[in-house]
Coordinates of C-alpha atoms in Angstrom, one line a residue:
Chain A
X1 CA 13.2 -4.4 24.8
X2 CA 9.7 -3.0 24.2
X3 CA 8.7 -1.4 21.0
X4 CA 8.2 1.9 22.8
X5 CA 11.8 2.0 23.9
X6 CA 13.1 1.8 20.3
X7 CA 13.9 5.0 18.5
X8 CA 11.2 6.1 16.1
X9 CA 13.8 5.7 13.3
X10 CA 14.0 2.0 14.1
X11 CA 10.4 1.6 15.2
X12 CA 8.7 2.7 12.0
X13 CA 10.7 0.3 9.7
X14 CA 10.1 -2.5 12.2
X15 CA 6.3 -1.8 12.1
X16 CA 6.5 -1.6 8.3
X17 CA 8.3 -5.0 8.2
X18 CA 5.8 -6.6 10.5
X19 CA 2.9 -5.2 8.6
X20 CA 4.4 -6.2 5.2
X21 CA 5.0 -9.7 6.5
X22 CA 1.5 -10.1 7.6
X23 CA 0.2 -8.7 4.3
X24 CA 2.6 -11.1 2.4
X25 CA 1.5 -14.2 4.3
X26 CA -2.2 -13.3 3.9
X27 CA -1.9 -12.5 0.2
X28 CA 0.4 -15.4 -0.6
X29 CA -1.9 -17.8 1.1
X30 CA -4.9 -16.5 -0.8
X31 CA -3.0 -16.5 -4.1
X32 CA -1.7 -20.0 -3.7
X33 CA -5.2 -21.2 -2.6
X34 CA -6.6 -19.8 -5.8
X35 CA -3.8 -21.3 -7.9
X36 CA -4.3 -24.7 -6.3
X37 CA -8.1 -24.4 -7.1
X38 CA -7.3 -23.4 -10.7
X39 CA -4.8 -26.2 -11.1
X40 CA -7.2 -28.7 -9.7
X41 CA -9.9 -27.6 -12.1
X42 CA -7.4 -27.7 -14.9
X43 CA -6.3 -31.3 -14.0
X44 CA -9.9 -32.3 -13.7
X45 CA -10.7 -30.8 -17.1
X46 CA -7.7 -32.5 -18.7
X47 CA -8.5 -35.8 -17.0
X48 CA -12.1 -35.5 -18.3
X49 CA -10.8 -34.8 -21.9
X50 CA -8.4 -37.8 -21.6
X51 CA -11.1 -40.2 -20.3
X52 CA -13.7 -38.8 -22.7
X53 CA -11.4 -39.7 -25.6
X54 CA -10.5 -43.1 -24.1
X55 CA -13.9 -44.4 -23.1
X56 CA -15.6 -44.8 -26.5
X57 CA -12.4 -46.4 -27.9
X58 CA -12.5 -49.0 -25.1
X59 CA -16.1 -49.9 -24.9
X60 CA -16.0 -52.7 -27.5
X61 CA -12.8 -54.3 -26.2
X62 CA -14.0 -54.0 -22.6
X63 CA -17.2 -55.9 -23.4
X64 CA -15.1 -58.6 -25.0
X65 CA -12.4 -58.3 -22.3
X66 CA -10.0 -58.2 -25.2
X67 CA -6.6 -57.8 -23.5
X68 CA -4.7 -56.8 -26.6
X69 CA -7.2 -54.3 -27.9
X70 CA -7.4 -52.6 -24.5
X71 CA -3.6 -52.4 -24.3
X72 CA -3.3 -51.2 -27.9
X73 CA -5.7 -48.3 -27.2
X74 CA -3.9 -47.4 -24.0
X75 CA -0.5 -47.6 -25.7
X76 CA -1.5 -45.5 -28.6
X77 CA -3.2 -42.9 -26.4
X78 CA 0.1 -42.4 -24.6
X79 CA 2.0 -41.9 -27.8
X80 CA -0.4 -39.1 -28.9
X81 CA 0.9 -35.6 -28.1
X82 CA -1.2 -34.3 -25.4
X83 CA -1.2 -31.6 -22.7
X84 CA -1.5 -34.2 -20.0
X85 CA 0.7 -37.3 -19.7
X86 CA -1.1 -40.2 -18.1
X87 CA 1.5 -41.9 -15.9
X88 CA -0.5 -45.0 -15.7
X89 CA -3.9 -46.2 -16.9
X90 CA -5.7 -49.3 -15.9
X91 CA -8.8 -50.8 -17.5
X92 CA -10.7 -53.2 -15.3
X93 CA -13.9 -55.1 -15.4
X94 CA -16.7 -54.6 -13.0
X95 CA -15.0 -57.0 -10.6
X96 CA -11.9 -54.7 -10.5
X97 CA -9.7 -57.3 -12.1
X98 CA -7.4 -55.8 -14.6
X99 CA -8.1 -56.4 -18.3
X100 CA -5.0 -54.5 -19.4
X101 CA -2.9 -51.6 -18.1
X102 CA -0.5 -49.2 -19.7
X103 CA 2.2 -50.7 -17.5
X104 CA 1.7 -54.5 -17.7
X105 CA 5.0 -55.3 -16.0
X106 CA 3.8 -53.5 -12.8
X107 CA 0.1 -54.2 -13.2
X108 CA -0.5 -57.3 -15.2
X109 CA -3.7 -58.5 -16.7
X110 CA -6.0 -60.5 -14.5
X111 CA -4.4 -59.0 -11.4
X112 CA -6.6 -56.9 -9.0
X113 CA -6.5 -53.1 -9.4
X114 CA -4.0 -51.9 -6.8
X115 CA -5.6 -50.9 -3.5
X116 CA -4.4 -47.3 -3.7
X117 CA -6.5 -46.7 -6.8
X118 CA -9.6 -48.3 -5.4
X119 CA -9.4 -46.9 -1.9
X120 CA -8.7 -43.3 -3.0
X121 CA -11.3 -43.2 -5.7
X122 CA -14.5 -43.9 -4.0
X123 CA -16.1 -40.9 -5.8
X124 CA -16.2 -41.8 -9.5
X125 CA -15.1 -39.0 -11.8
X126 CA -13.6 -36.7 -9.2
X127 CA -9.8 -36.4 -9.2
X128 CA -7.8 -37.0 -6.0
X129 CA -4.4 -35.2 -5.9
X130 CA -1.5 -37.0 -4.2
X131 CA 1.2 -34.4 -4.0
X132 CA 3.7 -36.7 -2.5
X133 CA 3.4 -39.0 -5.5
X134 CA 3.2 -36.1 -7.9
X135 CA 0.1 -37.7 -9.3
X136 CA -3.6 -37.2 -9.6
X137 CA -5.9 -40.2 -9.6
X138 CA -9.2 -40.5 -11.3
X139 CA -11.7 -43.2 -12.1
X140 CA -14.3 -43.3 -14.8
X141 CA -17.0 -45.9 -14.9
X142 CA -17.6 -47.1 -18.5
X143 CA -21.2 -47.8 -19.4
X144 CA -22.7 -49.8 -22.3
X145 CA -26.4 -49.3 -22.8
X146 CA -26.6 -47.8 -19.3
X147 CA -25.0 -50.9 -17.8
X148 CA -21.5 -50.6 -16.2
X149 CA -19.0 -52.8 -18.0
X150 CA -15.9 -51.7 -16.0
X151 CA -13.8 -48.8 -15.0
X152 CA -10.8 -46.8 -16.3
X153 CA -8.4 -45.8 -13.6
X154 CA -5.8 -43.2 -14.5
X155 CA -2.9 -41.7 -12.7
X156 CA -1.9 -38.4 -14.2
X157 CA 1.6 -37.0 -13.9
X158 CA 1.2 -33.6 -12.4
X159 CA 4.9 -32.9 -11.6
X160 CA 5.0 -29.9 -14.0
X161 CA 1.9 -28.3 -12.3
X162 CA 3.5 -28.9 -8.8
X163 CA 6.7 -27.4 -10.1
X164 CA 4.8 -24.4 -11.3
X165 CA 3.1 -24.1 -7.9
X166 CA 6.5 -24.2 -6.2
X167 CA 7.9 -21.6 -8.6
X168 CA 4.9 -19.3 -7.9
X169 CA 5.5 -19.8 -4.1
X170 CA 9.1 -18.9 -4.4
X171 CA 8.4 -15.9 -6.6
X172 CA 5.9 -14.7 -4.0
X173 CA 8.3 -15.2 -1.1
X174 CA 11.2 -13.5 -2.9
X175 CA 9.1 -10.6 -4.2
X176 CA 7.4 -10.0 -0.9
X177 CA 10.8 -10.2 0.9
X178 CA 12.3 -7.8 -1.5
X179 CA 9.3 -5.5 -1.1
X180 CA 9.4 -5.7 2.6
X181 CA 13.2 -5.0 2.8
X182 CA 12.7 -2.1 0.3
X183 CA 9.9 -0.6 2.2
X184 CA 11.7 -1.0 5.6
X185 CA 14.8 0.7 4.2
X186 CA 12.6 3.4 2.6
X187 CA 10.8 3.9 6.0
X188 CA 14.1 4.1 7.8
X189 CA 15.4 6.6 5.3
X190 CA 12.2 8.7 5.2
X191 CA 11.8 8.7 9.0
X192 CA 15.5 9.6 9.3
X193 CA 15.0 12.6 7.1
X194 CA 11.8 13.6 8.8
X195 CA 13.6 13.4 12.2
X196 CA 16.6 15.4 11.1
X197 CA 15.2 18.9 12.1
X198 CA 14.3 17.3 15.5
X199 CA 18.0 16.2 15.8
X200 CA 19.1 19.8 14.9
X201 CA 16.8 21.2 17.6
X202 CA 18.1 18.5 20.1
X203 CA 21.7 19.4 19.2
X204 CA 21.1 23.1 19.9
X205 CA 19.2 22.3 23.1
X206 CA 22.0 20.1 24.3
X207 CA 24.5 23.0 23.7
X208 CA 22.5 25.1 26.2
X209 CA 23.8 22.7 28.9
X210 CA 27.2 24.3 28.4
X211 CA 25.6 27.7 29.0
X212 CA 25.7 28.6 25.3
X213 CA 22.2 29.1 24.0
X214 CA 22.9 30.0 20.4
X215 CA 20.0 30.5 18.0
X216 CA 19.5 28.1 15.1
X217 CA 21.0 29.8 12.0
X218 CA 18.5 31.4 9.7
X219 CA 19.3 29.2 6.6
X220 CA 18.5 26.1 8.6
X221 CA 15.3 27.6 9.8
X222 CA 14.4 28.7 6.3
X223 CA 15.0 25.2 4.9
X224 CA 13.0 23.4 7.6
X225 CA 9.5 22.2 6.8
X226 CA 6.5 24.2 8.0
X227 CA 6.0 21.8 11.0
X228 CA 9.5 22.6 12.2
X229 CA 9.6 26.3 11.4
X230 CA 7.6 27.1 14.5
X231 CA 9.6 25.1 17.1
X232 CA 12.8 26.6 15.5
X233 CA 11.4 30.1 15.8
X234 CA 10.3 29.4 19.4
X235 CA 13.8 28.1 20.2
X236 CA 15.4 31.1 18.6
X237 CA 13.1 33.5 20.6
X238 CA 14.0 31.5 23.7
X239 CA 17.7 31.8 22.8
X240 CA 17.3 35.6 22.3
X241 CA 15.5 35.9 25.7
X242 CA 18.1 33.9 27.4
X243 CA 20.9 36.0 25.8
X244 CA 19.1 39.2 26.9
X245 CA 18.6 38.0 30.4
X246 CA 22.2 37.0 30.6
X247 CA 23.3 40.5 29.5
X248 CA 21.0 42.1 32.0
X249 CA 22.2 39.9 34.8
X250 CA 25.8 40.7 33.9
X251 CA 25.1 44.4 33.9
X252 CA 23.3 44.1 37.3
X253 CA 26.2 42.2 38.8
X254 CA 28.7 44.9 37.6
X255 CA 26.4 47.6 39.2
X256 CA 26.4 45.6 42.5
X257 CA 30.2 45.4 42.5
X258 CA 30.6 49.1 42.0
X259 CA 28.0 49.9 44.7
X260 CA 30.1 47.9 47.1
X261 CA 33.2 49.9 46.1
X262 CA 31.3 53.1 46.7
X263 CA 30.3 52.1 50.2
X264 CA 33.9 51.3 51.0
X265 CA 35.1 54.7 49.6
X266 CA 32.4 56.5 51.5
X267 CA 33.5 54.9 54.8
X268 CA 37.1 56.0 54.2
X269 CA 36.1 59.6 53.3
X270 CA 34.2 60.0 56.6
X271 CA 37.2 58.9 58.7
X272 CA 35.9 55.7 59.9
X273 CA 38.9 54.2 61.8
X274 CA 37.8 50.6 61.0
X275 CA 38.0 51.3 57.3
X276 CA 41.5 52.4 56.4
X277 CA 42.5 56.1 56.2
X278 CA 45.0 56.1 53.5
X279 CA 44.8 59.0 51.2
X280 CA 46.2 56.9 48.5
X281 CA 43.2 54.4 48.5
X282 CA 40.8 57.3 48.6
X283 CA 42.5 58.8 45.5
X284 CA 42.5 55.4 43.8
X285 CA 38.8 55.0 44.5
X286 CA 38.0 58.4 43.1
X287 CA 39.9 57.6 40.0
X288 CA 38.0 54.3 39.5
X289 CA 34.7 56.0 40.2
X290 CA 35.4 58.7 37.7
X291 CA 36.2 56.0 35.2
X292 CA 32.9 54.3 36.0
X293 CA 31.1 57.7 35.7
X294 CA 32.6 58.3 32.3
X295 CA 31.3 54.9 31.2
X296 CA 27.8 56.0 32.4
X297 CA 27.3 54.0 35.6
X298 CA 24.7 55.9 37.7
X299 CA 25.7 54.1 40.8
X300 CA 29.3 55.3 40.3
X301 CA 28.0 58.9 40.1
X302 CA 26.1 58.5 43.3
X303 CA 29.1 57.0 45.1
X304 CA 31.3 59.8 43.8
X305 CA 28.8 62.3 45.2
X306 CA 29.1 60.6 48.5
X307 CA 32.8 60.8 48.4
Chain B
X1 CA 5.7 -49.0 -50.2
X2 CA 2.2 -50.3 -50.8
X3 CA 1.6 -47.5 -53.3
X4 CA 4.6 -48.6 -55.4
X5 CA 3.5 -52.3 -55.2
X6 CA 0.0 -51.3 -56.2
X7 CA 1.3 -49.3 -59.2
X8 CA 3.5 -52.2 -60.3
X9 CA 0.7 -54.7 -60.0
X10 CA -1.6 -52.4 -62.0
X11 CA 1.0 -52.3 -64.7
X12 CA 1.5 -56.0 -64.7
X13 CA -2.2 -57.0 -64.8
X14 CA -3.2 -54.0 -67.0
X15 CA -6.0 -53.4 -64.6
X16 CA -6.6 -50.9 -61.8
X17 CA -5.6 -52.4 -58.5
X18 CA -7.3 -51.8 -55.2
X19 CA -5.5 -53.0 -52.1
X20 CA -7.8 -54.3 -49.3
X21 CA -6.7 -54.7 -45.7
X22 CA -8.6 -56.4 -42.9
X23 CA -7.8 -57.0 -39.3
X24 CA -8.1 -60.8 -39.3
X25 CA -7.1 -63.7 -41.6
X26 CA -10.7 -64.9 -41.3
X27 CA -12.1 -61.7 -42.8
X28 CA -9.6 -61.8 -45.7
X29 CA -10.2 -65.5 -46.3
X30 CA -13.9 -64.9 -46.3
X31 CA -13.5 -62.2 -48.9
X32 CA -11.3 -64.4 -51.1
X33 CA -13.5 -67.5 -50.9
X34 CA -16.6 -65.4 -51.7
X35 CA -14.6 -63.8 -54.5
X36 CA -15.1 -60.3 -53.2
X37 CA -11.3 -59.9 -53.7
X38 CA -9.4 -61.5 -56.6
X39 CA -6.2 -62.3 -54.9
X40 CA -5.0 -62.3 -51.3
X41 CA -1.8 -62.9 -49.5
X42 CA -3.0 -65.3 -46.8
X43 CA -1.5 -67.6 -44.3
X44 CA -0.8 -71.3 -45.0
X45 CA -3.3 -72.4 -42.4
X46 CA -6.5 -70.9 -44.0
X47 CA -5.1 -71.9 -47.4
X48 CA -5.1 -75.5 -46.3
X49 CA -8.4 -75.2 -44.5
X50 CA -10.0 -74.0 -47.8
X51 CA -7.8 -75.9 -50.2
X52 CA -10.8 -77.1 -52.2
X53 CA -11.8 -73.5 -53.0
X54 CA -8.4 -71.8 -53.3
X55 CA -5.4 -72.0 -55.6
X56 CA -1.8 -70.8 -55.3
X57 CA -0.9 -67.8 -57.5
X58 CA 2.7 -67.5 -56.3
X59 CA 4.7 -68.0 -53.1
X60 CA 7.2 -65.4 -51.8
X61 CA 10.8 -66.4 -51.7
X62 CA 12.6 -65.4 -48.5
X63 CA 16.3 -66.0 -48.2
X64 CA 16.4 -68.1 -51.3
X65 CA 13.5 -70.4 -50.4
X66 CA 9.7 -70.4 -50.3
X67 CA 10.0 -71.3 -46.6
X68 CA 9.9 -69.6 -43.3
X69 CA 9.8 -70.5 -39.6
X70 CA 7.6 -69.8 -36.6
X71 CA 9.5 -68.3 -33.5
X72 CA 8.4 -68.7 -29.9
X73 CA 9.6 -65.5 -28.3
X74 CA 9.7 -64.5 -24.6
X75 CA 10.5 -61.3 -22.8
X76 CA 14.3 -60.9 -22.5
X77 CA 14.3 -61.2 -18.7
X78 CA 12.1 -64.3 -18.5
X79 CA 13.8 -67.4 -17.3
X80 CA 12.5 -69.9 -19.9
X81 CA 14.2 -71.9 -22.5
X82 CA 11.4 -74.1 -23.9
X83 CA 7.7 -74.1 -24.3
X84 CA 7.3 -76.3 -21.3
X85 CA 8.7 -73.5 -19.1
X86 CA 5.9 -71.2 -20.0
X87 CA 3.1 -73.0 -18.2
X88 CA 0.9 -70.6 -16.2
X89 CA 2.1 -67.5 -18.0
X90 CA 0.3 -65.1 -20.4
X91 CA 0.8 -65.8 -24.1
X92 CA 0.2 -63.7 -27.2
X93 CA -0.9 -65.4 -30.4
X94 CA -1.1 -63.5 -33.7
X95 CA -4.3 -64.8 -35.2
X96 CA -6.4 -68.0 -34.7
X97 CA -5.9 -68.7 -38.4
X98 CA -2.2 -68.1 -38.5
X99 CA 0.1 -71.0 -39.0
X100 CA 3.2 -69.5 -37.4
X101 CA 1.3 -67.3 -35.0
X102 CA -1.0 -69.9 -33.5
X103 CA -1.0 -73.3 -35.1
X104 CA 2.6 -74.2 -34.5
X105 CA 2.5 -73.5 -30.8
X106 CA -1.0 -75.1 -30.4
X107 CA 0.3 -78.2 -32.2
X108 CA 3.3 -78.4 -29.9
X109 CA 1.0 -78.1 -26.9
X110 CA -1.2 -80.9 -28.2
X111 CA 1.9 -83.0 -28.6
X112 CA 2.6 -82.2 -24.9
X113 CA -0.9 -83.3 -24.0
X114 CA -2.3 -79.9 -23.4
X115 CA -4.2 -77.0 -25.0
X116 CA -3.6 -73.3 -24.8
X117 CA -6.5 -72.6 -22.5
X118 CA -5.2 -75.1 -20.0
X119 CA -1.5 -74.5 -20.4
X120 CA -1.4 -70.8 -20.3
X121 CA -2.9 -68.7 -17.5
X122 CA -4.2 -66.4 -20.2
X123 CA -3.8 -66.1 -23.9
X124 CA -5.0 -63.5 -26.4
X125 CA -4.8 -62.7 -30.1
X126 CA -3.1 -59.5 -31.3
X127 CA -4.1 -59.9 -35.0
X128 CA -0.7 -59.0 -36.2
X129 CA 2.8 -60.5 -35.9
X130 CA 4.3 -57.1 -35.0
X131 CA 1.7 -56.8 -32.3
X132 CA 2.8 -60.1 -30.8
X133 CA 6.3 -58.6 -30.5
X134 CA 4.8 -55.4 -29.0
X135 CA 2.8 -57.5 -26.5
X136 CA 5.9 -59.4 -25.4
X137 CA 8.2 -56.4 -25.4
X138 CA 5.9 -54.4 -23.2
X139 CA 5.4 -57.2 -20.7
X140 CA 1.7 -57.6 -21.5
X141 CA 2.5 -61.2 -22.4
X142 CA 5.4 -63.3 -21.2
X143 CA 5.7 -65.1 -24.5
X144 CA 4.3 -65.0 -28.0
X145 CA 4.1 -67.0 -31.3
X146 CA 5.4 -65.0 -34.2
X147 CA 6.2 -65.3 -37.9
X148 CA 10.0 -65.7 -38.1
X149 CA 10.2 -63.5 -41.3
X150 CA 8.3 -60.6 -39.7
X151 CA 10.5 -60.9 -36.5
X152 CA 13.7 -60.8 -38.5
X153 CA 12.5 -57.8 -40.5
X154 CA 11.6 -56.1 -37.3
X155 CA 15.1 -56.7 -36.0
X156 CA 16.3 -54.5 -38.8
X157 CA 13.6 -51.9 -38.8
X158 CA 12.7 -51.6 -35.1
X159 CA 15.6 -52.9 -33.1
X160 CA 14.4 -51.2 -29.9
X161 CA 11.1 -53.1 -30.0
X162 CA 12.8 -56.4 -30.6
X163 CA 15.6 -55.8 -28.1
X164 CA 13.4 -56.6 -25.1
X165 CA 12.5 -60.1 -26.6
X166 CA 14.4 -63.2 -27.4
X167 CA 13.7 -66.4 -29.3
X168 CA 13.4 -69.7 -27.4
X169 CA 12.9 -72.3 -30.1
X170 CA 12.4 -71.8 -33.8
X171 CA 10.0 -74.2 -35.6
X172 CA 10.9 -76.4 -38.5
X173 CA 10.8 -74.8 -41.9
X174 CA 7.2 -74.2 -43.1
X175 CA 5.8 -73.3 -46.5
X176 CA 5.7 -69.5 -46.8
X177 CA 2.2 -67.9 -46.7
X178 CA 1.1 -68.0 -50.3
X179 CA -0.6 -65.4 -52.6
X180 CA -3.9 -67.3 -53.4
X181 CA -6.9 -66.8 -55.5
X182 CA -10.3 -68.6 -55.8
X183 CA -9.7 -71.9 -57.5
X184 CA -12.3 -71.1 -60.2
X185 CA -10.3 -68.0 -61.2
X186 CA -6.9 -69.8 -61.2
X187 CA -6.7 -70.1 -65.0
X188 CA -8.0 -66.6 -65.8
X189 CA -5.8 -64.3 -67.9
X190 CA -5.7 -61.7 -65.2
X191 CA -4.4 -64.2 -62.6
X192 CA -1.9 -65.5 -65.1
X193 CA -0.6 -61.9 -65.8
X194 CA -0.4 -61.3 -62.1
X195 CA 1.5 -64.5 -61.5
X196 CA 3.9 -63.6 -64.3
X197 CA 4.3 -60.1 -62.9
X198 CA 5.1 -61.4 -59.5
X199 CA 7.6 -64.0 -60.7
X200 CA 9.3 -61.5 -62.9
X201 CA 9.7 -58.9 -60.2
X202 CA 13.5 -59.5 -59.5
X203 CA 14.3 -58.8 -63.2
X204 CA 14.0 -55.1 -62.8
X205 CA 15.9 -52.7 -60.5
X206 CA 12.7 -50.8 -59.5
X207 CA 10.8 -54.0 -58.8
X208 CA 13.7 -55.3 -56.8
X209 CA 13.5 -52.1 -54.7
X210 CA 9.8 -53.0 -54.0
X211 CA 10.8 -56.5 -53.1
X212 CA 13.6 -55.1 -50.9
X213 CA 11.0 -53.1 -49.0
X214 CA 9.0 -56.3 -48.5
X215 CA 12.3 -58.0 -47.5
X216 CA 11.7 -60.7 -50.1
X217 CA 13.9 -62.2 -52.8
X218 CA 11.0 -62.7 -55.2
X219 CA 8.0 -65.0 -55.9
X220 CA 8.0 -68.5 -57.3
X221 CA 5.3 -70.8 -58.5
X222 CA 4.9 -73.7 -56.0
X223 CA 2.6 -76.6 -55.6
X224 CA -0.2 -76.3 -53.1
X225 CA 1.3 -79.1 -51.1
X226 CA 4.0 -76.7 -49.9
X227 CA 1.6 -75.3 -47.3
X228 CA 0.4 -78.6 -46.0
X229 CA 1.5 -79.8 -42.6
X230 CA 4.2 -82.3 -42.8

């Protein structure tokens, strides 16, 4: 079914729905993009704060490759209340061998830094978000007298931020859906109300098929909006004209009928053998004509004169 | 706890007391030998190493004796029952100058014809017996050498920390780390008052409370030979 074949009451809400959906998708996409950018900046800032606090505390123990001191610093930093919870932190020497990690069972000392950290963190200092893992990875090179002495690799738990992102997405979807439905219903209702005078006009026009062209009652015309007052008035004038024409046609038809009677009566009066000679009929005709004359029919008077 | 001990010692010695803490035994021993501190609670190993320059003030009494043990601990899930099973693993020592936290295990390795640097894949010092337990509990080290007294106290105070560790062998009984002073000060009235104060601690309920916090029964006067290796 094409759009044009739909009623206007259905078409307008459908157009509103399509329009609202397009607007929703566009605005949601823009909003979420901005949110993701903001969150990424926030994670980067928090990661920088975390690493800024960690680096100076680790320099001495990294120079000495002191396994315990590095672990102790990492362990204590995880116990501190902080906005960001590092899921895992690895301190490695320049050769990417682990000095100590916050999770020594998984990443023991003297092991190589796991490939996923090294491969994804080619750009030092810039976070890499892995949504599937609900983690953001970051690497900070630690310098001592402008000489690199190793790196800190950190995996930050970003599940709360991703949950917030999901929540915002659902809020947007639900709000936009509710708005779309509301506007579609409103459009249907408003268009329905706007179309009501047209339905009234249609109803009165349809009645004319039965030969009854009755005018739209004055209270309905009075309550109609200015746009519909004119078509209603035009219809009522049309209805009046039709009624007048009908009356005239009926009158004319009656005249024709009486004229025929007159001709018949005239024929009888002048003894036409083919037209009956009964005195009774002649008297009856006269009586009918006089009745017609008394009701003012000119043709009846004329016929009467002929008789 | 330390504030109460400090107040008690100040009353006993009739002198203001300043408590000094350092990270390593070496630092404390250096302060004591150079007489920058009057008295220090040090390990038996540095006491023996500097026996010509140090004297015993008193020795803590733990479970009725001035003796304690060194424990070799491992992570609870490690399949090892003796020191020999720990070859190629990571080991945590307490302090290179600690009797229970280094010397006992090193001596055992020497008896096995090895040394820590060859026997273990990696070893490190945590400079604290509690830190040895933390290192083993967290999995940073597979095993550790720890003071038995500290370990038993931690079992009471931090059961969660100790739960992920278990003792393999306990060492023979060793002389408890003594409270020592520079030998030239051993006969001074202040040291005598301090010794008397320490020995008399169990006589009073308040002092017994301080001892209870230290998980000690009291202090006794012992001969320096107590700390010597047998």
